[in-house]
Structures are given as C-alpha cells and as structure tokens.
Backbone as JSON, one array per atom type, in Angstrom:
{
  "sequence": "EAQFNLTSVGVPPTAPPAAPAVVTPAAPKVSSETHPDQIKWYANNNPSFSWALTKDITGVNVLADRNPNSNPGTKSDGMRTSYTFKDVDEGAWYFHIRLKNSAGWGAITHFGFNIDTEAPTAIEAYFTDTDQSNIRPTIKLSATDTMSGVDYYEIYANNTTSTWKDDGTGQYQLDTLPAGSHKINITAYDKAGNSVSTELFRNVVLPPEAPKVVSVSARDELYAWLKLNVLWIIIIFLITLLIIILIYD",
  "N": [[52.94, 54.16, 50.26], [53.53, 56.6, 52.62], [51.31, 59.09, 53.75], [50.85, 62.43, 54.8], [48.83, 64.74, 56.47], [49.08, 68.07, 56.77], [48.31, 70.57, 58.91], [47.78, 73.94, 59.83], [48.69, 75.16, 62.96], [47.27, 77.27, 65.25], [48.68, 80.03, 67.12], [48.17, 80.44, 70.5], [46.41, 83.29, 71.79], [47.98, 85.97, 73.63], [47.37, 86.33, 77.06], [45.66, 89.11, 78.51], [47.16, 91.43, 80.83], [46.53, 90.94, 84.27], [44.15, 92.86, 86.04], [45.13, 95.21, 88.55], [44.72, 94.35, 91.95], [42.12, 95.75, 93.87], [42.58, 97.65, 96.71], [41.77, 98.54, 100.08], [41.4, 101.99, 101.17], [44.27, 103.87, 102.25], [45.17, 105.17, 105.52], [44.02, 108.43, 105.84], [45.81, 111.54, 105.36], [45.73, 114.03, 107.7], [45.16, 117.48, 108.41], [45.12, 120.56, 110.33], [43.93, 123.8, 110.45], [43.22, 125.28, 112.63], [44.07, 123.93, 114.93], [46.88, 122.99, 114.7], [49.1, 121.7, 115.95], [49.4, 118.74, 117.66], [50.14, 118.47, 120.28], [50.08, 120.93, 121.57], [48.06, 123.42, 123.33], [44.95, 125.12, 122.66], [42.95, 128.09, 122.53], [40.75, 128.17, 120.96], [37.58, 126.87, 120.43], [36.36, 125.76, 118.25], [37.25, 123.55, 116.41], [38.83, 122.76, 113.29], [39.24, 120.52, 110.55], [41.0, 119.03, 107.79], [41.43, 117.19, 104.67], [42.55, 115.23, 101.85], [40.92, 113.82, 98.93], [40.99, 111.0, 96.81], [40.12, 109.88, 93.41], [38.85, 107.43, 93.59], [37.48, 107.25, 95.95], [34.56, 106.67, 97.81], [33.2, 107.15, 100.12], [33.17, 108.84, 103.32], [33.98, 108.89, 106.69], [33.67, 110.4, 109.84], [34.63, 111.26, 113.23], [34.65, 112.61, 116.54], [35.99, 112.32, 119.73], [36.9, 111.52, 123.15], [38.54, 109.36, 123.2], [41.56, 107.92, 122.26], [41.73, 105.96, 120.26], [39.39, 105.42, 118.82], [36.88, 103.95, 116.62], [35.41, 105.28, 113.84], [33.26, 104.09, 112.57], [31.03, 102.73, 109.98], [29.3, 104.23, 108.51], [28.76, 106.53, 106.07], [29.61, 110.0, 106.13], [29.24, 111.64, 104.03], [30.64, 113.02, 100.99], [33.08, 114.73, 101.72], [35.76, 117.11, 102.24], [36.61, 118.39, 104.45], [35.98, 119.27, 107.88], [34.27, 120.88, 110.53], [33.98, 121.29, 113.95], [31.72, 122.58, 116.39], [31.68, 124.72, 119.24], [33.05, 123.08, 121.16], [33.67, 121.27, 124.15], [36.03, 121.97, 126.82], [39.3, 120.43, 127.09], [41.19, 117.36, 126.35], [41.0, 115.99, 123.14], [40.14, 113.78, 120.35], [40.3, 113.43, 116.87], [38.84, 111.33, 114.48], [39.06, 109.57, 111.41], [38.09, 107.8, 108.47], [38.27, 106.35, 105.18], [36.37, 105.22, 102.3], [36.38, 102.91, 99.55], [35.81, 100.98, 96.53], [36.69, 98.57, 97.5], [36.13, 98.6, 100.14], [36.02, 99.86, 103.59], [38.76, 101.8, 104.78], [41.96, 102.2, 106.51], [42.27, 103.85, 109.73], [42.71, 107.25, 110.68], [43.95, 108.95, 113.49], [43.74, 111.95, 115.17], [44.94, 114.15, 117.45], [43.66, 116.85, 119.52], [43.66, 119.8, 121.57], [41.82, 121.75, 123.88], [41.42, 124.78, 125.59], [39.68, 127.2, 127.04], [39.39, 128.82, 129.21], [40.59, 131.31, 131.48], [43.45, 131.38, 133.73], [42.91, 130.86, 137.28], [42.26, 133.46, 139.73], [45.09, 135.45, 140.12], [47.67, 135.41, 142.56], [49.66, 137.69, 144.25], [52.3, 139.18, 146.02], [54.55, 141.3, 147.92], [57.57, 140.12, 149.38], [58.73, 141.48, 151.44], [58.69, 144.55, 153.41], [60.41, 146.61, 153.32], [61.16, 149.74, 152.45], [63.5, 150.77, 151.52], [64.64, 148.87, 149.99], [65.76, 148.32, 146.89], [65.48, 146.33, 145.04], [63.07, 144.57, 145.27], [61.39, 141.43, 146.09], [58.85, 139.46, 144.6], [56.22, 137.35, 145.51], [54.63, 134.9, 143.69], [51.71, 133.28, 142.4], [49.49, 131.19, 140.57], [46.69, 129.36, 139.24], [45.82, 126.91, 136.85], [43.54, 124.72, 135.78], [43.24, 123.26, 133.44], [45.09, 123.48, 130.97], [47.31, 124.38, 132.32], [49.51, 126.72, 134.02], [51.65, 128.74, 132.14], [53.57, 130.95, 131.85], [54.69, 134.13, 133.29], [54.15, 137.63, 132.87], [55.81, 140.55, 133.8], [55.48, 143.89, 134.38], [57.34, 146.66, 135.05], [58.69, 149.8, 135.98], [58.73, 150.82, 133.33], [59.51, 148.62, 131.82], [59.09, 145.39, 130.44], [59.14, 142.1, 131.56], [59.57, 138.6, 131.0], [58.76, 135.67, 132.73], [59.24, 132.37, 133.88], [58.05, 130.17, 136.29], [60.39, 128.9, 138.49], [60.03, 127.02, 140.35], [60.26, 128.1, 142.82], [58.46, 130.13, 143.03], [59.02, 132.8, 143.26], [59.87, 136.03, 142.24], [62.38, 138.32, 141.5], [62.52, 141.75, 141.24], [64.03, 144.02, 138.85], [66.34, 146.74, 139.45], [64.78, 149.4, 141.12], [64.15, 152.86, 140.84], [64.1, 155.63, 143.19], [60.88, 156.52, 144.47], [57.31, 156.22, 143.65], [55.85, 153.22, 142.47], [54.0, 151.3, 140.06], [53.32, 147.97, 139.59], [52.56, 145.77, 137.08], [51.19, 142.59, 136.67], [50.85, 139.62, 134.85], [49.45, 136.47, 134.34], [49.79, 133.71, 132.19], [48.18, 130.95, 130.61], [48.81, 127.74, 128.97], [47.36, 127.87, 126.68], [47.22, 130.49, 126.04], [45.39, 132.07, 127.38], [44.71, 134.57, 129.9], [45.24, 136.23, 133.11], [45.26, 139.11, 135.21], [46.91, 141.28, 137.61], [47.74, 143.92, 140.01], [50.45, 145.53, 141.71], [51.73, 147.82, 144.17], [54.51, 149.85, 144.94], [56.59, 151.72, 147.03], [59.6, 153.33, 146.89], [62.13, 154.4, 148.95], [65.05, 156.01, 149.27], [67.82, 155.84, 151.53], [69.28, 158.69, 153.28], [72.34, 160.12, 152.07], [75.44, 159.37, 153.58], [77.56, 161.7, 155.34], [80.4, 162.96, 153.65], [83.69, 162.02, 154.34], [86.63, 163.72, 154.46], [90.01, 163.37, 154.02], [92.52, 165.25, 155.58], [95.68, 166.68, 155.29], [98.53, 167.53, 157.47], [99.86, 169.78, 156.56], [97.92, 170.93, 154.94], [96.1, 171.56, 156.93], [97.56, 173.49, 158.39], [97.84, 175.48, 156.47], [95.17, 176.2, 156.09], [94.63, 177.16, 158.66], [96.35, 179.38, 158.84], [95.32, 180.92, 156.76], [92.86, 181.56, 157.8], [93.57, 183.1, 160.05], [95.27, 185.16, 159.33], [94.92, 187.93, 159.39], [94.9, 188.57, 162.13], [97.47, 187.79, 162.77], [99.0, 189.65, 161.39], [98.24, 191.98, 162.71], [99.13, 191.5, 165.35], [101.86, 191.32, 164.83], [102.43, 193.94, 163.99], [101.81, 195.39, 166.33], [103.71, 194.35, 168.09], [106.03, 195.17, 166.85], [105.76, 197.95, 167.1], [105.92, 198.28, 169.89], [108.57, 197.5, 170.36], [109.91, 199.53, 169.03], [109.19, 201.76, 170.56], [110.34, 201.11, 173.01], [113.11, 201.14, 172.52], [113.55, 203.64, 171.6]],
  "CA": [[53.67, 55.39, 50.58], [52.83, 57.28, 53.7], [50.83, 60.45, 53.47], [50.64, 63.25, 56.02], [48.01, 65.95, 56.32], [49.64, 69.15, 57.59], [47.37, 71.68, 59.16], [48.41, 75.0, 60.64], [48.27, 75.23, 64.37], [47.25, 78.68, 65.67], [49.34, 80.38, 68.37], [47.14, 81.0, 71.41], [46.64, 84.73, 72.08], [48.54, 86.3, 74.96], [46.33, 86.8, 77.98], [45.92, 90.49, 78.98], [47.61, 91.46, 82.23], [45.44, 91.0, 85.25], [43.96, 94.19, 86.66], [45.63, 95.2, 89.94], [43.67, 94.16, 92.95], [41.72, 96.97, 94.57], [42.77, 97.56, 98.16], [41.06, 99.59, 100.81], [42.2, 103.22, 101.24], [45.2, 104.08, 103.36], [44.73, 106.19, 106.48], [44.23, 109.75, 105.21], [46.65, 112.54, 106.02], [44.85, 115.08, 108.21], [45.77, 118.71, 108.9], [44.16, 121.45, 110.99], [44.34, 125.2, 110.48], [42.92, 125.85, 113.95], [44.79, 123.17, 115.96], [47.88, 122.25, 113.9], [50.03, 120.91, 116.77], [48.61, 117.84, 118.49], [50.62, 118.55, 121.65], [49.78, 122.24, 122.14], [46.69, 123.78, 123.72], [44.42, 126.26, 121.92], [41.75, 128.69, 123.12], [39.68, 128.06, 119.96], [36.78, 125.67, 120.66], [35.73, 125.37, 116.99], [38.35, 122.96, 115.65], [38.56, 122.44, 111.9], [40.17, 119.52, 110.01], [40.87, 118.87, 106.34], [42.14, 116.07, 104.08], [42.36, 115.13, 100.4], [40.23, 112.63, 98.45], [41.31, 110.52, 95.47], [38.92, 109.66, 92.6], [38.2, 106.15, 93.89], [36.82, 107.31, 97.25], [33.09, 106.73, 97.72], [32.6, 107.45, 101.42], [34.01, 109.45, 104.35], [33.37, 108.78, 108.02], [34.44, 111.16, 110.82], [34.16, 111.2, 114.6], [35.52, 113.24, 117.53], [35.67, 111.94, 121.1], [38.07, 111.59, 124.04], [39.26, 108.09, 123.09], [42.58, 108.08, 121.2], [41.73, 104.89, 119.26], [38.02, 105.09, 118.44], [36.54, 103.62, 115.25], [34.26, 106.13, 113.5], [32.14, 103.3, 112.05], [30.94, 102.44, 108.55], [28.26, 105.05, 107.91], [29.41, 107.68, 105.44], [29.14, 111.34, 106.45], [29.22, 112.42, 102.8], [31.91, 113.23, 100.29], [33.59, 116.01, 102.17], [37.22, 117.18, 102.41], [36.89, 119.13, 105.68], [34.9, 119.21, 108.87], [34.46, 121.79, 111.66], [33.12, 121.06, 115.12], [31.34, 123.85, 117.0], [31.47, 124.84, 120.69], [33.54, 121.86, 121.8], [34.05, 121.45, 125.55], [37.46, 121.99, 127.1], [39.96, 119.16, 127.37], [41.92, 116.66, 125.3], [40.09, 115.31, 122.23], [40.75, 113.09, 119.21], [39.52, 113.39, 115.64], [39.04, 110.05, 113.8], [38.53, 109.58, 110.06], [38.45, 106.7, 107.57], [37.72, 106.51, 103.84], [35.86, 104.0, 101.66], [36.35, 102.77, 98.1], [35.09, 99.77, 96.1], [37.16, 97.42, 98.28], [35.63, 98.7, 101.51], [36.53, 100.93, 104.45], [40.21, 101.7, 104.97], [42.59, 102.42, 107.82], [41.77, 105.03, 110.47], [43.63, 108.26, 111.19], [43.58, 109.55, 114.78], [44.42, 113.25, 115.26], [44.63, 114.76, 118.74], [43.57, 118.31, 119.64], [43.45, 120.21, 122.96], [41.08, 123.01, 123.98], [41.35, 125.45, 126.91], [39.15, 128.54, 126.79], [39.26, 129.54, 130.47], [41.8, 131.93, 132.01], [43.84, 130.88, 135.05], [42.18, 131.45, 138.41], [42.8, 134.74, 140.18], [46.51, 135.41, 140.44], [48.05, 135.92, 143.88], [50.98, 138.32, 144.19], [52.6, 140.1, 147.12], [55.98, 141.48, 148.19], [58.03, 139.31, 150.51], [59.21, 142.35, 152.5], [58.1, 145.9, 153.41], [61.53, 147.55, 153.45], [61.08, 150.69, 151.34], [64.84, 151.08, 151.01], [65.03, 147.76, 149.13], [65.56, 148.75, 145.5], [65.2, 145.14, 144.23], [62.18, 143.72, 146.07], [60.98, 140.13, 145.55], [57.4, 139.23, 144.57], [55.74, 135.97, 145.57], [53.61, 134.76, 142.65], [51.08, 131.98, 142.2], [48.23, 131.15, 139.82], [46.31, 127.97, 138.97], [45.02, 126.64, 135.66], [43.24, 123.3, 135.91], [43.17, 122.56, 132.17], [46.38, 123.38, 130.29], [48.39, 124.71, 133.25], [50.14, 128.04, 133.89], [52.85, 128.67, 131.3], [54.57, 131.95, 132.22], [54.2, 135.41, 133.8], [54.73, 138.89, 132.39], [55.89, 141.55, 134.86], [55.8, 145.22, 133.85], [57.76, 147.57, 136.12], [59.68, 150.81, 135.6], [58.71, 150.93, 131.86], [60.15, 147.44, 131.23], [58.34, 144.15, 130.56], [59.97, 140.9, 131.67], [58.86, 137.33, 130.96], [59.34, 134.79, 133.75], [58.62, 131.07, 134.14], [58.29, 129.77, 137.67], [61.46, 127.91, 138.63], [59.7, 126.17, 141.48], [60.29, 128.9, 144.05], [57.33, 131.05, 143.05], [59.49, 134.13, 143.66], [60.52, 136.81, 141.17], [63.03, 139.53, 142.01], [62.48, 142.86, 140.29], [65.24, 144.78, 138.58], [66.5, 147.91, 140.31], [63.77, 150.45, 141.03], [64.59, 154.16, 141.36], [63.28, 156.18, 144.28], [59.57, 156.99, 144.05], [56.2, 155.28, 143.68], [55.84, 152.35, 141.29], [52.92, 150.34, 139.86], [53.82, 146.77, 138.92], [51.5, 144.98, 136.45], [51.58, 141.18, 136.59], [49.89, 138.84, 134.09], [49.73, 135.03, 134.25], [49.28, 133.09, 130.97], [48.19, 129.49, 130.54], [49.44, 127.2, 127.76], [46.52, 128.2, 125.51], [47.28, 131.93, 125.82], [44.45, 132.8, 128.22], [45.49, 135.31, 130.9], [44.62, 136.96, 134.21], [46.22, 140.13, 135.63], [46.76, 141.98, 138.88], [48.67, 145.04, 140.18], [51.06, 145.79, 143.01], [52.29, 149.15, 144.28], [55.7, 149.86, 145.79], [57.24, 153.02, 147.21], [61.03, 153.17, 147.19], [62.72, 155.57, 149.62], [66.48, 155.77, 149.45], [68.34, 156.47, 152.75], [70.15, 159.84, 152.98], [73.75, 159.81, 151.93], [76.3, 159.67, 154.73], [78.48, 162.8, 155.04], [81.69, 162.53, 153.13], [84.85, 162.26, 155.2], [87.76, 164.1, 153.62], [91.28, 163.3, 154.74], [93.28, 166.5, 155.46], [97.07, 166.54, 155.75], [98.98, 168.56, 158.43], [100.2, 170.99, 155.82], [96.66, 171.56, 154.56], [95.52, 172.14, 158.13], [98.32, 174.7, 158.7], [97.49, 176.48, 155.48], [93.83, 176.66, 156.4], [94.68, 177.96, 159.88], [96.99, 180.66, 158.51], [94.4, 181.7, 155.93], [91.8, 182.05, 158.66], [94.1, 183.98, 161.1], [96.33, 186.03, 158.81], [94.73, 189.32, 159.82], [95.38, 188.69, 163.51], [98.93, 187.66, 162.78], [99.58, 190.94, 160.96], [98.01, 192.97, 163.78], [100.07, 191.19, 166.46], [103.22, 191.67, 164.39], [102.58, 195.4, 164.0], [101.84, 195.85, 167.73], [105.03, 193.96, 168.64], [107.04, 196.07, 166.24], [105.59, 199.28, 167.7], [106.45, 198.23, 171.26], [110.04, 197.49, 170.27], [110.39, 200.87, 168.63], [108.99, 202.64, 171.69], [111.3, 200.75, 174.06], [114.49, 201.47, 172.14], [113.62, 205.0, 171.04]],
  "C": [[52.85, 56.15, 51.61], [52.45, 58.69, 53.28], [50.54, 61.16, 54.79], [49.79, 64.45, 55.67], [48.54, 67.01, 57.28], [48.61, 70.26, 57.72], [48.07, 72.7, 60.06], [47.82, 75.02, 62.04], [48.37, 76.69, 64.84], [47.96, 78.9, 67.0], [48.32, 80.99, 69.32], [47.44, 82.45, 71.75], [47.18, 84.94, 73.51], [47.45, 86.87, 75.86], [46.65, 88.22, 78.44], [46.36, 90.46, 80.45], [46.43, 91.62, 83.18], [45.36, 92.4, 85.85], [44.46, 94.15, 88.12], [44.47, 95.09, 90.92], [43.38, 95.48, 93.66], [41.89, 96.75, 96.07], [42.03, 98.71, 98.83], [41.96, 100.81, 100.97], [43.15, 103.23, 102.46], [44.63, 105.13, 104.32], [45.02, 107.57, 105.91], [45.15, 110.65, 106.04], [45.78, 113.73, 106.4], [45.67, 116.28, 108.66], [44.69, 119.58, 109.52], [44.72, 122.87, 110.99], [44.17, 125.79, 111.87], [43.73, 125.2, 115.06], [45.89, 122.33, 115.31], [48.8, 121.33, 114.7], [49.23, 120.06, 117.74], [49.01, 117.87, 119.96], [50.15, 119.84, 122.32], [48.3, 122.39, 122.5], [46.26, 125.04, 122.98], [43.15, 126.76, 122.6], [40.55, 128.63, 122.17], [38.9, 126.76, 120.2], [35.92, 125.3, 119.44], [36.78, 124.75, 116.08], [37.93, 122.55, 114.25], [39.64, 121.5, 111.37], [39.93, 119.37, 108.51], [41.75, 117.72, 105.86], [41.86, 116.06, 102.58], [41.65, 113.82, 100.05], [40.72, 112.28, 97.06], [40.02, 110.13, 94.75], [38.17, 108.39, 92.99], [37.39, 106.18, 95.19], [35.32, 107.48, 97.06], [32.42, 107.04, 99.05], [33.63, 108.0, 102.4], [33.28, 109.33, 105.68], [34.26, 109.47, 109.04], [33.78, 111.05, 112.19], [35.15, 111.97, 115.47], [35.05, 112.8, 118.92], [36.95, 111.99, 121.92], [38.89, 110.3, 124.05], [40.29, 108.18, 121.97], [42.5, 107.05, 120.09], [40.33, 104.5, 118.81], [37.9, 104.77, 116.95], [35.31, 104.44, 114.87], [33.09, 105.37, 112.9], [32.15, 103.17, 110.53], [29.79, 103.19, 107.88], [28.89, 106.33, 107.37], [28.76, 108.99, 105.87], [29.12, 112.24, 105.22], [30.61, 112.6, 102.22], [32.44, 114.62, 100.61], [35.11, 115.93, 102.33], [37.6, 118.02, 103.64], [35.71, 118.98, 106.62], [35.26, 120.13, 110.02], [33.47, 121.45, 112.76], [32.89, 122.4, 115.81], [31.18, 123.7, 118.52], [31.86, 123.56, 121.43], [33.96, 122.17, 123.24], [35.57, 121.44, 125.7], [38.0, 120.57, 127.3], [40.69, 118.6, 126.18], [40.94, 115.83, 124.47], [40.88, 114.63, 121.11], [39.76, 113.1, 118.05], [39.88, 112.09, 114.91], [38.39, 110.12, 112.42], [38.99, 108.34, 109.31], [37.71, 106.91, 106.26], [37.28, 105.16, 103.28], [36.04, 104.07, 100.16], [35.65, 101.46, 97.75], [35.52, 98.53, 96.87], [36.7, 97.47, 99.73], [36.24, 99.87, 102.27], [38.0, 100.69, 104.78], [40.67, 101.94, 106.39], [42.14, 103.75, 108.41], [42.92, 105.95, 110.85], [43.08, 108.84, 112.49], [44.41, 110.82, 114.97], [44.0, 113.92, 116.57], [44.53, 116.27, 118.68], [43.15, 118.66, 121.06], [42.84, 121.59, 123.02], [41.07, 123.51, 125.42], [40.91, 126.88, 126.66], [39.06, 129.39, 128.05], [40.6, 130.09, 130.93], [42.19, 131.25, 133.32], [43.0, 131.54, 136.14], [42.93, 132.66, 138.91], [44.25, 134.59, 140.65], [46.75, 136.0, 141.83], [49.47, 136.46, 143.8], [51.16, 139.26, 145.38], [54.11, 140.18, 147.3], [56.37, 140.66, 149.42], [58.61, 140.15, 151.64], [58.54, 143.71, 152.38], [59.17, 146.97, 153.53], [61.54, 148.48, 152.24], [62.45, 151.08, 150.79], [65.37, 149.97, 150.1], [64.72, 148.12, 147.68], [65.33, 147.57, 144.55], [64.31, 144.18, 145.03], [61.8, 142.43, 145.32], [59.46, 139.98, 145.67], [57.13, 137.74, 144.65], [54.55, 135.84, 144.64], [53.02, 133.35, 142.64], [49.78, 132.16, 141.42], [47.95, 129.69, 139.5], [45.51, 127.9, 137.68], [44.79, 125.14, 135.59], [43.27, 122.55, 134.58], [44.56, 122.42, 131.54], [47.56, 123.68, 131.2], [48.97, 126.09, 132.97], [51.45, 127.88, 133.12], [53.92, 129.65, 131.76], [53.87, 133.2, 132.75], [54.88, 136.54, 133.03], [54.67, 139.91, 133.52], [56.33, 142.87, 134.23], [56.1, 146.15, 135.02], [58.81, 148.52, 135.58], [59.87, 150.85, 134.07], [59.41, 149.76, 131.16], [59.28, 146.21, 131.48], [59.29, 142.96, 130.57], [59.07, 139.68, 131.63], [59.56, 136.35, 131.9], [58.53, 133.51, 133.86], [59.02, 130.65, 135.55], [59.34, 128.67, 137.72], [61.22, 126.96, 139.8], [59.67, 126.91, 142.8], [59.06, 129.79, 144.17], [57.73, 132.46, 143.4], [60.24, 134.79, 142.5], [61.09, 138.08, 141.76], [63.06, 140.59, 140.92], [63.88, 143.39, 140.01], [65.23, 146.05, 139.44], [65.42, 148.96, 140.04], [64.35, 151.76, 141.56], [63.68, 154.62, 142.49], [61.96, 156.7, 143.71], [58.53, 155.9, 144.13], [56.15, 154.5, 142.36], [54.59, 151.47, 141.28], [53.47, 149.19, 139.05], [52.63, 145.98, 138.41], [51.99, 143.55, 136.25], [50.47, 140.41, 135.87], [50.35, 137.39, 134.03], [49.05, 134.48, 133.0], [49.27, 131.58, 131.11], [48.73, 129.04, 129.19], [48.6, 127.41, 126.51], [46.52, 129.69, 125.22], [46.25, 132.72, 126.59], [45.21, 133.44, 129.38], [44.61, 135.93, 131.97], [45.68, 137.9, 134.78], [45.9, 140.68, 137.01], [47.81, 143.08, 138.95], [49.22, 145.06, 141.6], [51.61, 147.21, 142.99], [53.45, 149.12, 145.27], [56.28, 151.26, 145.82], [58.68, 152.78, 147.65], [61.56, 154.47, 147.76], [64.18, 155.25, 149.9], [66.96, 156.47, 150.72], [69.22, 157.66, 152.39], [71.61, 159.42, 152.91], [74.52, 160.21, 153.18], [77.24, 160.82, 154.37], [79.85, 162.27, 154.61], [82.81, 162.93, 154.08], [86.06, 162.52, 154.31], [89.03, 164.07, 154.46], [92.09, 164.57, 154.47], [94.67, 166.3, 156.04], [97.42, 167.67, 156.72], [99.3, 169.87, 157.72], [98.94, 171.73, 155.4], [96.0, 172.22, 155.75], [96.21, 173.45, 158.5], [97.95, 175.82, 157.74], [96.1, 177.06, 155.76], [93.81, 177.55, 157.64], [95.28, 179.33, 159.61], [96.05, 181.55, 157.71], [93.3, 182.32, 156.78], [92.29, 183.13, 159.62], [95.14, 184.97, 160.61], [96.17, 187.48, 159.28], [95.24, 189.53, 161.24], [96.9, 188.58, 163.59], [99.59, 188.99, 162.39], [99.42, 191.99, 162.06], [98.99, 192.75, 164.93], [101.5, 191.58, 166.07], [103.44, 193.18, 164.45], [102.64, 195.94, 165.42], [103.2, 195.54, 168.36], [106.12, 194.88, 168.1], [106.96, 197.46, 166.85], [106.16, 199.32, 169.11], [107.97, 198.26, 171.24], [110.58, 198.85, 169.93], [110.27, 201.82, 169.81], [110.02, 202.38, 172.81], [112.67, 201.26, 173.71], [114.61, 202.88, 171.55], [114.17, 205.97, 172.1]]
}
C-alpha cells in the first residue's frame, strides 16, 4: 500500500514595493523683487533673486554673467534661498541656478535681468519757428540713451503736462498758448526711468484785431443823417416860413 508524507508548503512572503528611484532636482522656479520682468530695464544695480528648497536638497549653486546659457558648476554656494548681487555694471545679464540632492546636480534655471543706471545724454530742444503770433508752436526734440533707449518725453506748458513718444519725426506741437511769456519744461525718460530735463521760453504776441465792418442799410443811413441834422432842418423850415409870411403879409 502506498504511503505519502504530506508536509505544509509555506507561501513566500510578498516583496515590499521598490523605493522610487531618486532623480535629480528639477530646474528651480526663480523670482526677483528688484527685477521681476526679464524684458524690462531697471535703474537698480543690486539685483536680488529668491527660490524655494525642498527637504531633499543638499546643495545650491548660483552664477550671474552675460551668457544666457551658462552652467554655474558643481560647487555648492551653501543652503540659501536667496541671493543679492551688489553694484552690478549696466547691461543685459543672466542669473543661473541649479540644485543638488542625493542623485546629483539638477537642471539649470536661467533668469534674465537688465540694468541701466545712467540718464539719457543732454536733451536737445528748440522751436522750429520764431513767429510770436503762432499760438501752437512746434518743438524739435532729441535725446540719446545708449543702454535701454529713450522711452518717452514729458512736456509741461501752460499748467498742463503731456506725455509724448517720438513718432519718428522728432517734432511735438504744443497745445494752444495764450498771449504772454511761457516757460516750457521738457524731460526725457529712458526705459529704466532715468531722466534728463531742459527748458524753453516762448513769448506769444497776438496780432491786433481788425476793425469790425458793420453793414448799414439805406434807411439806417437816412435815419442817422436826419438825427444828426434835425436842428438845421428845423431852423431852415422856420426861416422859410417867416419869409413866406413876410412876402404875403
């Protein structure tokens, strides 16, 4: 008779889930309180940048230069969440940053910033004519800014301030000026807000008014003549009447 030995067979334990693979950090999100718009120009030459760090970060590397795609390297600048550069030269710059964790150095963020601390060069302004009877004279304007470029002009005349962008003609026509002496203040601004100003003076003399011509009808002329000569008419009438009486008396 056959015999069988039955032994219990253990169920192998379920393997724990594998730990997720550690990947290098993503390019950090950078912001700037001093230079928030990467397209605009700013007169501040102490740019400041900030970012957030997660718990796994073990290194931060930053760099600023004029190359839009520089690699800041693999030497950590410390566990910081912000950085401020001091007394940066004018021009277009780029801030670069990358983070490190246990898997290594991650992707790089490139953040552009533009600095212009100098005002436009001396503004040139003059009237295109010398006719003092011209109540809306035209001013020829020009200014130069080698870094960010001239943005707009402010013209203050007759207690009114106007903003004007050069349309390519370089000429601005004032609004109507009353008779008298006027001081016109002109300010040129560059794209970073730096400015330079100058003044012009204009004397407006209005021509005398032409005498008014009044149309008079024949009846009005007769009435005026009679009004002017009524006394003589009465005297002549009385003398004529007296002569008639004397003749026929």
